Structure formats: C-alpha cells, structure tokens
Amino acid sequence: MSVLVNGSTTKEFEVKRGLRQGDPLSPFLYVIVAEGLKGLVNKAVENRNFLGFNINGKCNIDIHQFANDTLSVGEGSWNHIWAINRLEDKKITFLGILSGANPRRLESWRGLVNKLKKRLSSWKGHFLSFGGRITLLKSVLSSLAIFTLSFYKSPIGIIKEITRIQSNFLWGGSEELRKIHWVSWKALCLPVEKGGLGFRRVGVVNEDLLNKWRWRILDEEKALWYKVLKARYGDINLLVANGERGGKSRIAKSAWWKDIISLVKEASEDIFAKKETFIVSNGFSVSFWLSSWLPCGCLRDLFPSLFSLSRLKEASLGSMGGWMNEVREWGDLGISYQNIPGFTEAMFSLREILLSFSPLLEGKYKVVWKNEV
C-alpha cells in the first residue's frame, strides 16, 4: 500500500496487521468486539460495578447498541461515570442526533444549520442551473435534516433560518447579498400539479415526522422503547390519542415527550385524529368522549354540550355501562337531566348512535387509519 500526500504517492509498504476496507471478514470482527463489550457490561452489572437505569421497577437498560453506535445508560453517579469512560464533552451524538442537549435552545440546532449552510453555500449555487439548485435543495433537506426533525421539535427561529437559507440558495443569493425572490416560498412549496415546485415546508415536515411517533406508539407495543415509555409515563396509548386530556400526571416529562403530547390538538385541527379510529374490544383503554372509536368521529366534538355537562369526561369506554343479557346498557353517562334547549334531542341522538355499536367482549383494542377500515 501507499499513502497519498498532496496528490503524490509515498513509498509502498506492506500491510501486516488488520484488514483492508471492505474485507468480508470485517463485519464478523465487529460483531465479535460488540459482543465482547456486551459481555463485559453484563459482568460489570453482575458484580454491581455498574447498575443500569431502572424504570419504575418494570424495565432495566444498561447498554444499547446499533451499528457502530453504543449508548451506555445507568444511574447518575460518579462511580458510573468512571466505570463507563471519561468523556471530555458530555454532549455526544447518537445516530447523528445530539444527545443531552436542550432542543428548545437555538444553540442545539447550530450544528445542523451550519451543515445546511455548508452544503448550500453560495459559490455552489453560482455554478448550478436553476434546475440543479432545485434538485440539490430537495436532496439536502432529505439527507441532512430529516433524521433530526423526526425526533426533536424545531424552534420557530430555526425553521425560519433554514427556510431563509433554502430560499436564498434557490434565487442565487448569499449571506451578504440577497437577490430578489420572485415567488414566495409558500407558493414554491405547493405540489407541481398546483403550480409549485414541490419543496417541503420544514415546519410541516417536522410536525408530520413527530406525529409518526404517535402512530408507532399505537402500533409497536413489543418494542423496547415502547416498554420504556410505558414504564415511565403509564398509558401512553391514551396520551398520544388525547394528550393531557387523557389523564393528568405529575411525573417529570422529557422535552421530547412534552413535544409529542403537545401535538394532540382539537379534533378539528388534529390531522392525526382525523385519520385514526379505534377498533375496540373491552374498551378500557379507549376514552368514551375523547377517542375516535366511532365512524362518525369523536363524541366530544359531536355533542359538545353533553360533554360539558358530563361528570365522567375522562371515563373509558369500558367503564360506561355494562352488559345485560348480551345487550350493552350505557347508563346515564354521567349526565343529569337539564331543562335546557336541545338537551332531550341531543341525548336521544347520542343513545341512537350508542345502540348501533357492538364492541367485542374480549381481545385488545386496535388503532387503524380510517381509509383502511
């Protein structure tokens, strides 16, 4: 082998140790080392030199490995810090995401913004056609920012800055010189068939990617990360469907979890809520008023006046009434008779809807998209 120095090769030398890049044996050696590390951690845990992070006595994590990234998790103590390693900077990256940083601070996003600026530098734009700049813009956002945007909720200031960088690059501007933007960025983000260029709006992409976590929580109950969240926060299925309305909790929440819960909006504005529907069974994990378990929508939005009068606003579907001779009896629904206009008609309409519903007696509920029902 030889080494290139300023474009010129040095004297060749013989390789005596290690493997060439791309050698078929390389992956096997990596697995051996990774398994050896896992064995050492297990031994340290067994000897109580290192204690993993225990979540409410239900789930324990000590090491998590993915590809060439390793994450050690333990209780916050100096002994554990010395046990795993000495780190010069505690803000490390895991799978490309800055770990331990506050996503609400603009400084935490500075690295991503700088990468976008470097990739979309003004000198590159001078040598590309308009079509080339369009192609580069679409590919850069997908390759650099998507993974981070799929995990953290970006501050408004960062969204505006990324949009400004994209817009300036498209029209051939720079940090020092801002050229005329002949079409608004909002118009350019429209689909091609509607006269736009198909760019994706960073804020919308960020919210959509975070909403994907809501679906994964409802669909991937066997995953380790799901068990960790459930052990920490309780009935996370109900929370991602109804937000804090699904049940208050005094447990301290991470910034990421707060952002996921904050996505739950009023049914008229929540796109996710419009698309989800519950196929229920016993109904004890589905909210009677707040969940979309009926084809016609959420009862809170269909009967707002009755919802405001109910004493059981956070009750589950299964706790409302019971079975009597294979017929569902719904009881008073926590609503006392009120001599107000429209009350009788609203109660009659609600009971008509409930009489047409026949939930299963056994089995676990399921959440599906309405277009799949």
mmCIF file of C-alpha atoms in Angstrom:
data_model
loop_
_atom_site.group_PDB
_atom_site.id
_atom_site.type_symbol
_atom_site.label_atom_id
_atom_site.label_comp_id
_atom_site.label_asym_id
_atom_site.label_seq_id
_atom_site.Cartn_x
_atom_site.Cartn_y
_atom_site.Cartn_z
ATOM 1 C CA MET A 1 0.000 0.000 0.000
ATOM 2 C CA SER A 2 0.962 3.647 -0.288
ATOM 3 C CA VAL A 3 -0.303 6.930 1.078
ATOM 4 C CA LEU A 4 -1.283 9.984 -0.970
ATOM 5 C CA VAL A 5 0.434 13.152 0.247
ATOM 6 C CA ASN A 6 -0.556 16.301 -1.634
ATOM 7 C CA GLY A 7 -1.620 14.147 -4.560
ATOM 8 C CA SER A 8 1.651 12.181 -4.768
ATOM 9 C CA THR A 9 2.169 8.622 -3.586
ATOM 10 C CA THR A 10 4.729 7.730 -0.933
ATOM 11 C CA LYS A 11 6.940 4.660 -0.953
ATOM 12 C CA GLU A 12 4.883 1.454 -0.874
ATOM 13 C CA PHE A 13 4.809 -0.578 2.306
ATOM 14 C CA GLU A 14 3.450 -3.996 3.287
ATOM 15 C CA VAL A 15 0.310 -4.293 5.411
ATOM 16 C CA LYS A 16 0.950 -6.715 8.272
ATOM 17 C CA ARG A 17 -1.984 -6.138 10.642
ATOM 18 C CA GLY A 18 -5.695 -5.527 10.320
ATOM 19 C CA LEU A 19 -7.955 -5.938 7.320
ATOM 20 C CA ARG A 20 -8.467 -3.952 4.189
ATOM 21 C CA GLN A 21 -11.505 -1.743 3.970
ATOM 22 C CA GLY A 22 -14.338 -3.815 2.533
ATOM 23 C CA ASP A 23 -12.816 -7.151 3.531
ATOM 24 C CA PRO A 24 -15.610 -9.760 4.053
ATOM 25 C CA LEU A 25 -14.198 -10.590 7.483
ATOM 26 C CA SER A 26 -14.628 -7.021 8.780
ATOM 27 C CA PRO A 27 -18.306 -7.349 9.820
ATOM 28 C CA PHE A 28 -17.548 -10.551 11.748
ATOM 29 C CA LEU A 29 -14.716 -8.909 13.660
ATOM 30 C CA TYR A 30 -17.018 -6.019 14.503
ATOM 31 C CA VAL A 31 -19.657 -8.412 15.864
ATOM 32 C CA ILE A 32 -17.026 -10.167 17.980
ATOM 33 C CA VAL A 33 -15.936 -6.872 19.505
ATOM 34 C CA ALA A 34 -19.535 -5.693 20.037
ATOM 35 C CA GLU A 35 -20.493 -8.956 21.715
ATOM 36 C CA GLY A 36 -17.340 -8.789 23.846
ATOM 37 C CA LEU A 37 -18.328 -5.299 25.028
ATOM 38 C CA LYS A 38 -21.809 -6.522 25.874
ATOM 39 C CA GLY A 39 -20.292 -9.392 27.860
ATOM 40 C CA LEU A 40 -18.084 -7.008 29.823
ATOM 41 C CA VAL A 41 -21.074 -4.806 30.648
ATOM 42 C CA ASN A 42 -23.090 -7.849 31.769
ATOM 43 C CA LYS A 43 -20.194 -8.878 34.025
ATOM 44 C CA ALA A 44 -19.956 -5.393 35.481
ATOM 45 C CA VAL A 45 -23.702 -5.399 36.187
ATOM 46 C CA GLU A 46 -23.434 -8.841 37.749
ATOM 47 C CA ASN A 47 -20.641 -7.626 40.048
ATOM 48 C CA ARG A 48 -22.658 -4.455 40.763
ATOM 49 C CA ASN A 49 -19.850 -2.254 39.459
ATOM 50 C CA PHE A 50 -22.372 -0.760 37.060
ATOM 51 C CA LEU A 51 -26.130 -0.507 37.589
ATOM 52 C CA GLY A 52 -28.419 0.015 34.623
ATOM 53 C CA PHE A 53 -31.234 2.527 34.599
ATOM 54 C CA ASN A 54 -34.366 1.032 36.133
ATOM 55 C CA ILE A 55 -37.763 2.498 35.223
ATOM 56 C CA ASN A 56 -40.335 2.040 37.983
ATOM 57 C CA GLY A 57 -39.080 -1.498 38.590
ATOM 58 C CA LYS A 58 -40.509 -2.643 35.249
ATOM 59 C CA CYS A 59 -37.746 -2.151 32.697
ATOM 60 C CA ASN A 60 -33.949 -2.116 33.037
ATOM 61 C CA ILE A 61 -31.453 -0.794 30.472
ATOM 62 C CA ASP A 62 -27.651 -0.833 30.730
ATOM 63 C CA ILE A 63 -26.315 -0.780 27.170
ATOM 64 C CA HIS A 64 -27.889 -0.181 23.777
ATOM 65 C CA GLN A 65 -26.024 -0.944 20.546
ATOM 66 C CA PHE A 66 -26.937 -0.090 16.970
ATOM 67 C CA ALA A 67 -24.484 -0.378 14.065
ATOM 68 C CA ASN A 68 -21.282 1.336 15.240
ATOM 69 C CA ASP A 69 -23.011 3.414 17.949
ATOM 70 C CA THR A 70 -23.057 2.361 21.589
ATOM 71 C CA LEU A 71 -25.085 4.013 24.339
ATOM 72 C CA SER A 72 -24.437 3.162 27.997
ATOM 73 C CA VAL A 73 -27.279 4.008 30.356
ATOM 74 C CA GLY A 74 -27.040 3.976 34.135
ATOM 75 C CA GLU A 75 -27.880 5.819 37.302
ATOM 76 C CA GLY A 76 -26.394 9.267 37.689
ATOM 77 C CA SER A 77 -23.369 8.726 39.914
ATOM 78 C CA TRP A 78 -19.627 9.418 39.739
ATOM 79 C CA ASN A 79 -18.876 5.711 40.090
ATOM 80 C CA HIS A 80 -20.813 5.005 36.929
ATOM 81 C CA ILE A 81 -19.135 7.841 35.071
ATOM 82 C CA TRP A 82 -15.719 6.415 35.892
ATOM 83 C CA ALA A 83 -16.953 2.905 35.149
ATOM 84 C CA ILE A 84 -18.064 3.517 31.581
ATOM 85 C CA ASN A 85 -15.423 6.022 30.421
ATOM 86 C CA ARG A 86 -14.066 9.523 30.692
ATOM 87 C CA LEU A 87 -15.845 11.850 28.327
ATOM 88 C CA GLU A 88 -14.387 15.238 27.504
ATOM 89 C CA ASP A 89 -17.779 16.512 26.348
ATOM 90 C CA LYS A 90 -20.992 15.019 27.732
ATOM 91 C CA LYS A 91 -22.978 16.311 24.713
ATOM 92 C CA ILE A 92 -22.361 13.343 22.400
ATOM 93 C CA THR A 93 -24.119 12.367 19.192
ATOM 94 C CA PHE A 94 -26.072 9.129 18.971
ATOM 95 C CA LEU A 95 -27.199 8.061 15.489
ATOM 96 C CA GLY A 96 -26.497 11.586 14.313
ATOM 97 C CA ILE A 97 -28.629 13.290 16.984
ATOM 98 C CA LEU A 98 -27.085 15.434 19.707
ATOM 99 C CA SER A 99 -27.770 13.667 22.992
ATOM 100 C CA GLY A 100 -28.237 15.559 26.223
ATOM 101 C CA ALA A 101 -28.884 18.907 24.567
ATOM 102 C CA ASN A 102 -31.996 21.003 25.064
ATOM 103 C CA PRO A 103 -33.875 21.012 21.713
ATOM 104 C CA ARG A 104 -35.603 24.253 22.672
ATOM 105 C CA ARG A 105 -32.315 26.164 22.616
ATOM 106 C CA LEU A 106 -31.181 27.550 19.274
ATOM 107 C CA GLU A 107 -27.570 26.568 20.037
ATOM 108 C CA SER A 108 -28.564 22.898 19.992
ATOM 109 C CA TRP A 109 -29.501 23.235 16.315
ATOM 110 C CA ARG A 110 -26.482 25.278 15.274
ATOM 111 C CA GLY A 111 -24.569 22.231 14.030
ATOM 112 C CA LEU A 112 -27.405 21.216 11.700
ATOM 113 C CA VAL A 113 -27.820 24.753 10.382
ATOM 114 C CA ASN A 114 -24.091 25.019 9.704
ATOM 115 C CA LYS A 115 -24.162 21.751 7.766
ATOM 116 C CA LEU A 116 -27.004 23.076 5.614
ATOM 117 C CA LYS A 117 -25.125 26.318 5.003
ATOM 118 C CA LYS A 118 -22.005 24.410 4.005
ATOM 119 C CA ARG A 119 -23.882 22.149 1.616
ATOM 120 C CA LEU A 120 -25.916 25.030 0.172
ATOM 121 C CA SER A 121 -23.076 27.521 0.010
ATOM 122 C CA SER A 122 -23.461 30.453 -2.351
ATOM 123 C CA TRP A 123 -20.444 29.560 -4.502
ATOM 124 C CA LYS A 124 -22.042 26.225 -5.383
ATOM 125 C CA GLY A 125 -25.207 27.990 -6.471
ATOM 126 C CA HIS A 126 -23.271 30.110 -8.969
ATOM 127 C CA PHE A 127 -22.172 27.001 -10.878
ATOM 128 C CA LEU A 128 -25.562 25.266 -10.940
ATOM 129 C CA SER A 129 -28.524 25.835 -13.178
ATOM 130 C CA PHE A 130 -31.893 26.707 -11.680
ATOM 131 C CA GLY A 131 -32.962 23.073 -12.075
ATOM 132 C CA GLY A 132 -29.738 21.916 -10.403
ATOM 133 C CA ARG A 133 -30.383 24.161 -7.413
ATOM 134 C CA ILE A 134 -33.913 22.745 -7.110
ATOM 135 C CA THR A 135 -32.581 19.167 -7.133
ATOM 136 C CA LEU A 136 -29.873 19.939 -4.578
ATOM 137 C CA LEU A 137 -32.336 21.699 -2.276
ATOM 138 C CA LYS A 138 -34.654 18.692 -2.194
ATOM 139 C CA SER A 139 -31.866 16.186 -1.622
ATOM 140 C CA VAL A 140 -30.048 18.190 1.056
ATOM 141 C CA LEU A 141 -33.111 18.609 3.268
ATOM 142 C CA SER A 142 -33.863 14.887 2.982
ATOM 143 C CA SER A 143 -30.313 13.741 3.712
ATOM 144 C CA LEU A 144 -29.222 16.158 6.438
ATOM 145 C CA ALA A 145 -32.218 17.378 8.401
ATOM 146 C CA ILE A 146 -34.865 14.650 8.235
ATOM 147 C CA PHE A 147 -33.496 12.411 10.979
ATOM 148 C CA THR A 148 -33.147 15.273 13.460
ATOM 149 C CA LEU A 149 -36.551 16.709 12.537
ATOM 150 C CA SER A 150 -38.098 13.282 13.074
ATOM 151 C CA PHE A 151 -37.062 13.308 16.725
ATOM 152 C CA TYR A 152 -36.962 16.893 18.015
ATOM 153 C CA LYS A 153 -39.458 19.700 17.598
ATOM 154 C CA SER A 154 -37.603 22.543 15.970
ATOM 155 C CA PRO A 155 -37.885 26.090 17.385
ATOM 156 C CA ILE A 156 -39.614 28.640 15.160
ATOM 157 C CA GLY A 157 -36.367 30.578 14.806
ATOM 158 C CA ILE A 158 -34.546 27.560 13.362
ATOM 159 C CA ILE A 159 -37.384 26.821 10.932
ATOM 160 C CA LYS A 160 -37.252 30.411 9.672
ATOM 161 C CA GLU A 161 -33.468 30.291 9.332
ATOM 162 C CA ILE A 162 -33.500 27.022 7.376
ATOM 163 C CA THR A 163 -36.230 28.391 5.111
ATOM 164 C CA ARG A 164 -34.193 31.564 4.538
ATOM 165 C CA ILE A 165 -31.100 29.517 3.637
ATOM 166 C CA GLN A 166 -33.100 27.450 1.157
ATOM 167 C CA SER A 167 -34.789 30.443 -0.422
ATOM 168 C CA ASN A 168 -31.552 32.430 -0.771
ATOM 169 C CA PHE A 169 -29.799 29.463 -2.376
ATOM 170 C CA LEU A 170 -32.625 28.935 -4.862
ATOM 171 C CA TRP A 171 -32.523 32.537 -6.103
ATOM 172 C CA GLY A 172 -28.734 32.705 -6.158
ATOM 173 C CA GLY A 173 -28.263 34.926 -3.136
ATOM 174 C CA SER A 174 -25.826 34.699 -0.217
ATOM 175 C CA GLU A 175 -25.396 35.875 3.361
ATOM 176 C CA GLU A 176 -24.040 39.211 2.145
ATOM 177 C CA LEU A 177 -26.194 39.715 -0.950
ATOM 178 C CA ARG A 178 -29.912 38.964 -1.028
ATOM 179 C CA LYS A 179 -31.350 38.757 -4.533
ATOM 180 C CA ILE A 180 -34.992 39.305 -5.436
ATOM 181 C CA HIS A 181 -37.254 36.362 -4.606
ATOM 182 C CA TRP A 182 -39.737 36.455 -7.443
ATOM 183 C CA VAL A 183 -42.114 33.897 -5.928
ATOM 184 C CA SER A 184 -42.964 33.372 -2.255
ATOM 185 C CA TRP A 185 -41.562 30.276 -0.594
ATOM 186 C CA LYS A 186 -45.058 29.193 0.425
ATOM 187 C CA ALA A 187 -46.108 29.141 -3.229
ATOM 188 C CA LEU A 188 -42.997 27.177 -4.196
ATOM 189 C CA CYS A 189 -43.873 24.517 -1.613
ATOM 190 C CA LEU A 190 -47.131 23.719 -3.395
ATOM 191 C CA PRO A 191 -47.270 20.448 -5.384
ATOM 192 C CA VAL A 192 -46.140 20.637 -9.001
ATOM 193 C CA GLU A 193 -49.667 19.992 -10.250
ATOM 194 C CA LYS A 194 -50.803 23.093 -8.352
ATOM 195 C CA GLY A 195 -48.149 25.365 -9.784
ATOM 196 C CA GLY A 196 -45.411 24.934 -7.171
ATOM 197 C CA LEU A 197 -42.030 23.202 -7.224
ATOM 198 C CA GLY A 198 -42.808 20.570 -4.603
ATOM 199 C CA PHE A 199 -40.478 21.850 -1.871
ATOM 200 C CA ARG A 200 -41.329 20.689 1.605
ATOM 201 C CA ARG A 201 -42.015 23.215 4.350
ATOM 202 C CA VAL A 202 -39.678 22.492 7.239
ATOM 203 C CA GLY A 203 -42.233 23.179 9.971
ATOM 204 C CA VAL A 204 -44.874 20.928 8.399
ATOM 205 C CA VAL A 205 -42.347 18.151 7.798
ATOM 206 C CA ASN A 206 -41.190 18.416 11.407
ATOM 207 C CA GLU A 207 -44.723 18.107 12.773
ATOM 208 C CA ASP A 208 -45.617 15.227 10.437
ATOM 209 C CA LEU A 209 -42.495 13.265 11.410
ATOM 210 C CA LEU A 210 -43.211 13.763 15.102
ATOM 211 C CA ASN A 211 -46.803 12.601 14.541
ATOM 212 C CA LYS A 212 -45.343 9.392 13.186
ATOM 213 C CA TRP A 213 -44.197 8.627 16.732
ATOM 214 C CA ARG A 214 -47.846 8.748 17.814
ATOM 215 C CA TRP A 215 -48.658 6.043 15.294
ATOM 216 C CA ARG A 216 -45.617 3.965 16.280
ATOM 217 C CA ILE A 217 -46.687 4.104 19.932
ATOM 218 C CA LEU A 218 -50.103 2.786 18.963
ATOM 219 C CA ASP A 219 -48.672 0.106 16.656
ATOM 220 C CA GLU A 220 -45.377 -1.162 18.141
ATOM 221 C CA GLU A 221 -46.154 -2.319 21.670
ATOM 222 C CA LYS A 222 -43.473 -5.031 21.663
ATOM 223 C CA ALA A 223 -40.581 -2.636 21.033
ATOM 224 C CA LEU A 224 -38.117 -1.895 23.852
ATOM 225 C CA TRP A 225 -38.511 1.877 23.524
ATOM 226 C CA TYR A 226 -42.298 1.455 23.908
ATOM 227 C CA LYS A 227 -41.824 -0.513 27.151
ATOM 228 C CA VAL A 228 -39.508 2.198 28.459
ATOM 229 C CA LEU A 229 -42.040 4.954 27.747
ATOM 230 C CA LYS A 230 -44.934 2.974 29.196
ATOM 231 C CA ALA A 231 -42.998 2.161 32.362
ATOM 232 C CA ARG A 232 -42.219 5.858 32.732
ATOM 233 C CA TYR A 233 -45.452 7.603 31.750
ATOM 234 C CA GLY A 234 -48.196 4.983 32.117
ATOM 235 C CA ASP A 235 -50.914 4.558 29.474
ATOM 236 C CA ILE A 236 -49.048 6.275 26.644
ATOM 237 C CA ASN A 237 -51.548 4.992 24.060
ATOM 238 C CA LEU A 238 -54.298 7.091 25.586
ATOM 239 C CA LEU A 239 -51.969 10.075 25.980
ATOM 240 C CA VAL A 240 -50.897 10.197 22.328
ATOM 241 C CA ALA A 241 -54.545 9.933 21.281
ATOM 242 C CA ASN A 242 -55.937 12.526 23.695
ATOM 243 C CA GLY A 243 -52.943 14.439 25.075
ATOM 244 C CA GLU A 244 -53.157 15.668 28.667
ATOM 245 C CA ARG A 245 -56.930 15.346 28.395
ATOM 246 C CA GLY A 246 -56.385 11.584 28.614
ATOM 247 C CA GLY A 247 -55.124 11.892 32.191
ATOM 248 C CA LYS A 248 -53.003 14.287 34.247
ATOM 249 C CA SER A 249 -49.639 13.159 35.603
ATOM 250 C CA ARG A 250 -47.138 14.718 37.985
ATOM 251 C CA ILE A 251 -44.250 12.687 36.564
ATOM 252 C CA ALA A 252 -41.470 14.872 35.171
ATOM 253 C CA LYS A 253 -41.526 14.689 31.376
ATOM 254 C CA SER A 254 -38.644 14.902 28.945
ATOM 255 C CA ALA A 255 -38.643 17.676 26.350
ATOM 256 C CA TRP A 256 -39.228 15.096 23.625
ATOM 257 C CA TRP A 257 -42.276 13.596 25.347
ATOM 258 C CA LYS A 258 -43.749 17.046 26.005
ATOM 259 C CA ASP A 259 -43.437 17.807 22.296
ATOM 260 C CA ILE A 260 -45.201 14.566 21.340
ATOM 261 C CA ILE A 261 -48.092 15.264 23.728
ATOM 262 C CA SER A 262 -48.336 18.871 22.548
ATOM 263 C CA LEU A 263 -49.122 17.610 19.039
ATOM 264 C CA VAL A 264 -52.558 16.494 20.240
ATOM 265 C CA LYS A 265 -54.884 19.338 19.301
ATOM 266 C CA GLU A 266 -58.578 19.864 18.984
ATOM 267 C CA ALA A 267 -60.130 17.246 16.714
ATOM 268 C CA SER A 268 -60.978 19.864 14.082
ATOM 269 C CA GLU A 269 -57.264 20.767 13.786
ATOM 270 C CA ASP A 270 -55.523 17.473 14.566
ATOM 271 C CA ILE A 271 -54.825 15.748 11.245
ATOM 272 C CA PHE A 272 -53.732 12.590 13.040
ATOM 273 C CA ALA A 273 -57.002 12.427 14.999
ATOM 274 C CA LYS A 274 -58.969 12.785 11.763
ATOM 275 C CA LYS A 275 -57.256 9.746 10.289
ATOM 276 C CA GLU A 276 -57.236 7.415 13.279
ATOM 277 C CA THR A 277 -60.094 5.288 14.534
ATOM 278 C CA PHE A 278 -60.280 2.666 17.267
ATOM 279 C CA ILE A 279 -61.431 -0.899 16.735
ATOM 280 C CA VAL A 280 -62.239 -1.569 20.376
ATOM 281 C CA SER A 281 -62.657 -4.736 22.391
ATOM 282 C CA ASN A 282 -63.402 -4.387 26.098
ATOM 283 C CA GLY A 283 -62.920 -0.622 25.764
ATOM 284 C CA PHE A 284 -60.976 0.017 28.977
ATOM 285 C CA SER A 285 -58.064 1.601 27.100
ATOM 286 C CA VAL A 286 -60.237 3.840 24.924
ATOM 287 C CA SER A 287 -61.705 7.123 26.123
ATOM 288 C CA PHE A 288 -65.505 7.331 25.766
ATOM 289 C CA TRP A 289 -65.643 11.050 24.998
ATOM 290 C CA LEU A 290 -62.147 11.819 23.677
ATOM 291 C CA SER A 291 -61.204 8.923 21.375
ATOM 292 C CA SER A 292 -62.391 8.374 17.811
ATOM 293 C CA TRP A 293 -63.896 4.920 18.316
ATOM 294 C CA LEU A 294 -66.993 5.627 16.188
ATOM 295 C CA PRO A 295 -67.052 6.010 12.381
ATOM 296 C CA CYS A 296 -68.804 9.365 12.799
ATOM 297 C CA GLY A 297 -65.980 10.804 14.902
ATOM 298 C CA CYS A 298 -65.261 11.849 18.478
ATOM 299 C CA LEU A 299 -68.275 12.206 20.824
ATOM 300 C CA ARG A 300 -66.804 15.271 22.481
ATOM 301 C CA ASP A 301 -66.945 17.085 19.137
ATOM 302 C CA LEU A 302 -70.272 15.606 18.038
ATOM 303 C CA PHE A 303 -72.027 16.528 21.296
ATOM 304 C CA PRO A 304 -70.060 19.391 22.913
ATOM 305 C CA SER A 305 -72.975 20.489 25.100
ATOM 306 C CA LEU A 306 -73.415 16.993 26.562
ATOM 307 C CA PHE A 307 -69.667 16.635 27.074
ATOM 308 C CA SER A 308 -69.595 19.860 29.085
ATOM 309 C CA LEU A 309 -72.400 18.532 31.323
ATOM 310 C CA SER A 310 -70.909 15.071 31.894
ATOM 311 C CA ARG A 311 -69.272 14.243 35.222
ATOM 312 C CA LEU A 312 -67.267 11.474 33.515
ATOM 313 C CA LYS A 313 -65.257 13.420 30.946
ATOM 314 C CA GLU A 314 -62.193 11.181 31.236
ATOM 315 C CA ALA A 315 -64.003 7.851 31.636
ATOM 316 C CA SER A 316 -63.072 4.922 29.419
ATOM 317 C CA LEU A 317 -65.491 3.316 27.019
ATOM 318 C CA GLY A 318 -65.444 0.063 29.003
ATOM 319 C CA SER A 319 -66.437 1.795 32.246
ATOM 320 C CA MET A 320 -69.524 3.375 30.710
ATOM 321 C CA GLY A 321 -72.395 0.994 31.464
ATOM 322 C CA GLY A 322 -72.177 -2.794 31.184
ATOM 323 C CA TRP A 323 -73.557 -5.892 29.529
ATOM 324 C CA MET A 324 -77.031 -7.190 30.342
ATOM 325 C CA ASN A 325 -78.247 -10.320 28.505
ATOM 326 C CA GLU A 326 -75.775 -9.649 25.654
ATOM 327 C CA VAL A 327 -77.108 -6.090 25.298
ATOM 328 C CA ARG A 328 -74.996 -3.060 26.119
ATOM 329 C CA GLU A 329 -76.587 -0.805 28.754
ATOM 330 C CA TRP A 330 -74.986 2.639 28.819
ATOM 331 C CA GLY A 331 -76.466 4.150 31.983
ATOM 332 C CA ASP A 332 -76.764 7.924 32.446
ATOM 333 C CA LEU A 333 -73.241 8.625 31.007
ATOM 334 C CA GLY A 334 -72.600 10.879 33.981
ATOM 335 C CA ILE A 335 -75.162 13.405 32.719
ATOM 336 C CA SER A 336 -78.064 14.594 34.865
ATOM 337 C CA TYR A 337 -81.234 15.835 33.201
ATOM 338 C CA GLN A 338 -81.070 19.511 32.316
ATOM 339 C CA ASN A 339 -84.047 21.643 31.336
ATOM 340 C CA ILE A 340 -82.199 23.469 28.581
ATOM 341 C CA PRO A 341 -82.977 23.843 24.854
ATOM 342 C CA GLY A 342 -81.867 20.889 22.745
ATOM 343 C CA PHE A 343 -80.895 18.663 25.680
ATOM 344 C CA THR A 344 -83.508 15.940 25.076
ATOM 345 C CA GLU A 345 -82.816 15.829 21.326
ATOM 346 C CA ALA A 346 -79.059 15.605 21.872
ATOM 347 C CA MET A 347 -79.418 12.756 24.397
ATOM 348 C CA PHE A 348 -81.744 10.904 22.043
ATOM 349 C CA SER A 349 -79.271 11.242 19.144
ATOM 350 C CA LEU A 350 -76.376 10.097 21.325
ATOM 351 C CA ARG A 351 -78.216 6.991 22.510
ATOM 352 C CA GLU A 352 -79.220 6.162 18.937
ATOM 353 C CA ILE A 353 -75.549 6.140 17.998
ATOM 354 C CA LEU A 354 -74.582 4.046 21.017
ATOM 355 C CA LEU A 355 -77.290 1.443 20.353
ATOM 356 C CA SER A 356 -75.791 0.767 16.927
ATOM 357 C CA PHE A 357 -72.377 -0.003 18.434
ATOM 358 C CA SER A 358 -71.449 -3.603 19.322
ATOM 359 C CA PRO A 359 -67.928 -3.903 20.770
ATOM 360 C CA LEU A 360 -66.222 -7.256 21.257
ATOM 361 C CA LEU A 361 -66.179 -8.722 24.737
ATOM 362 C CA GLU A 362 -62.569 -9.949 24.656
ATOM 363 C CA GLY A 363 -59.323 -9.069 22.975
ATOM 364 C CA LYS A 364 -57.230 -5.905 22.759
ATOM 365 C CA TYR A 365 -58.241 -2.722 21.002
ATOM 366 C CA LYS A 366 -56.513 -1.692 17.784
ATOM 367 C CA VAL A 367 -55.953 1.643 16.095
ATOM 368 C CA VAL A 368 -56.186 1.850 12.319
ATOM 369 C CA TRP A 369 -56.356 4.549 9.657
ATOM 370 C CA LYS A 370 -59.894 5.276 8.568
ATOM 371 C CA ASN A 371 -59.118 4.532 4.932
ATOM 372 C CA GLU A 372 -58.083 1.004 5.996
ATOM 373 C CA VAL A 373 -61.304 0.149 7.853
#
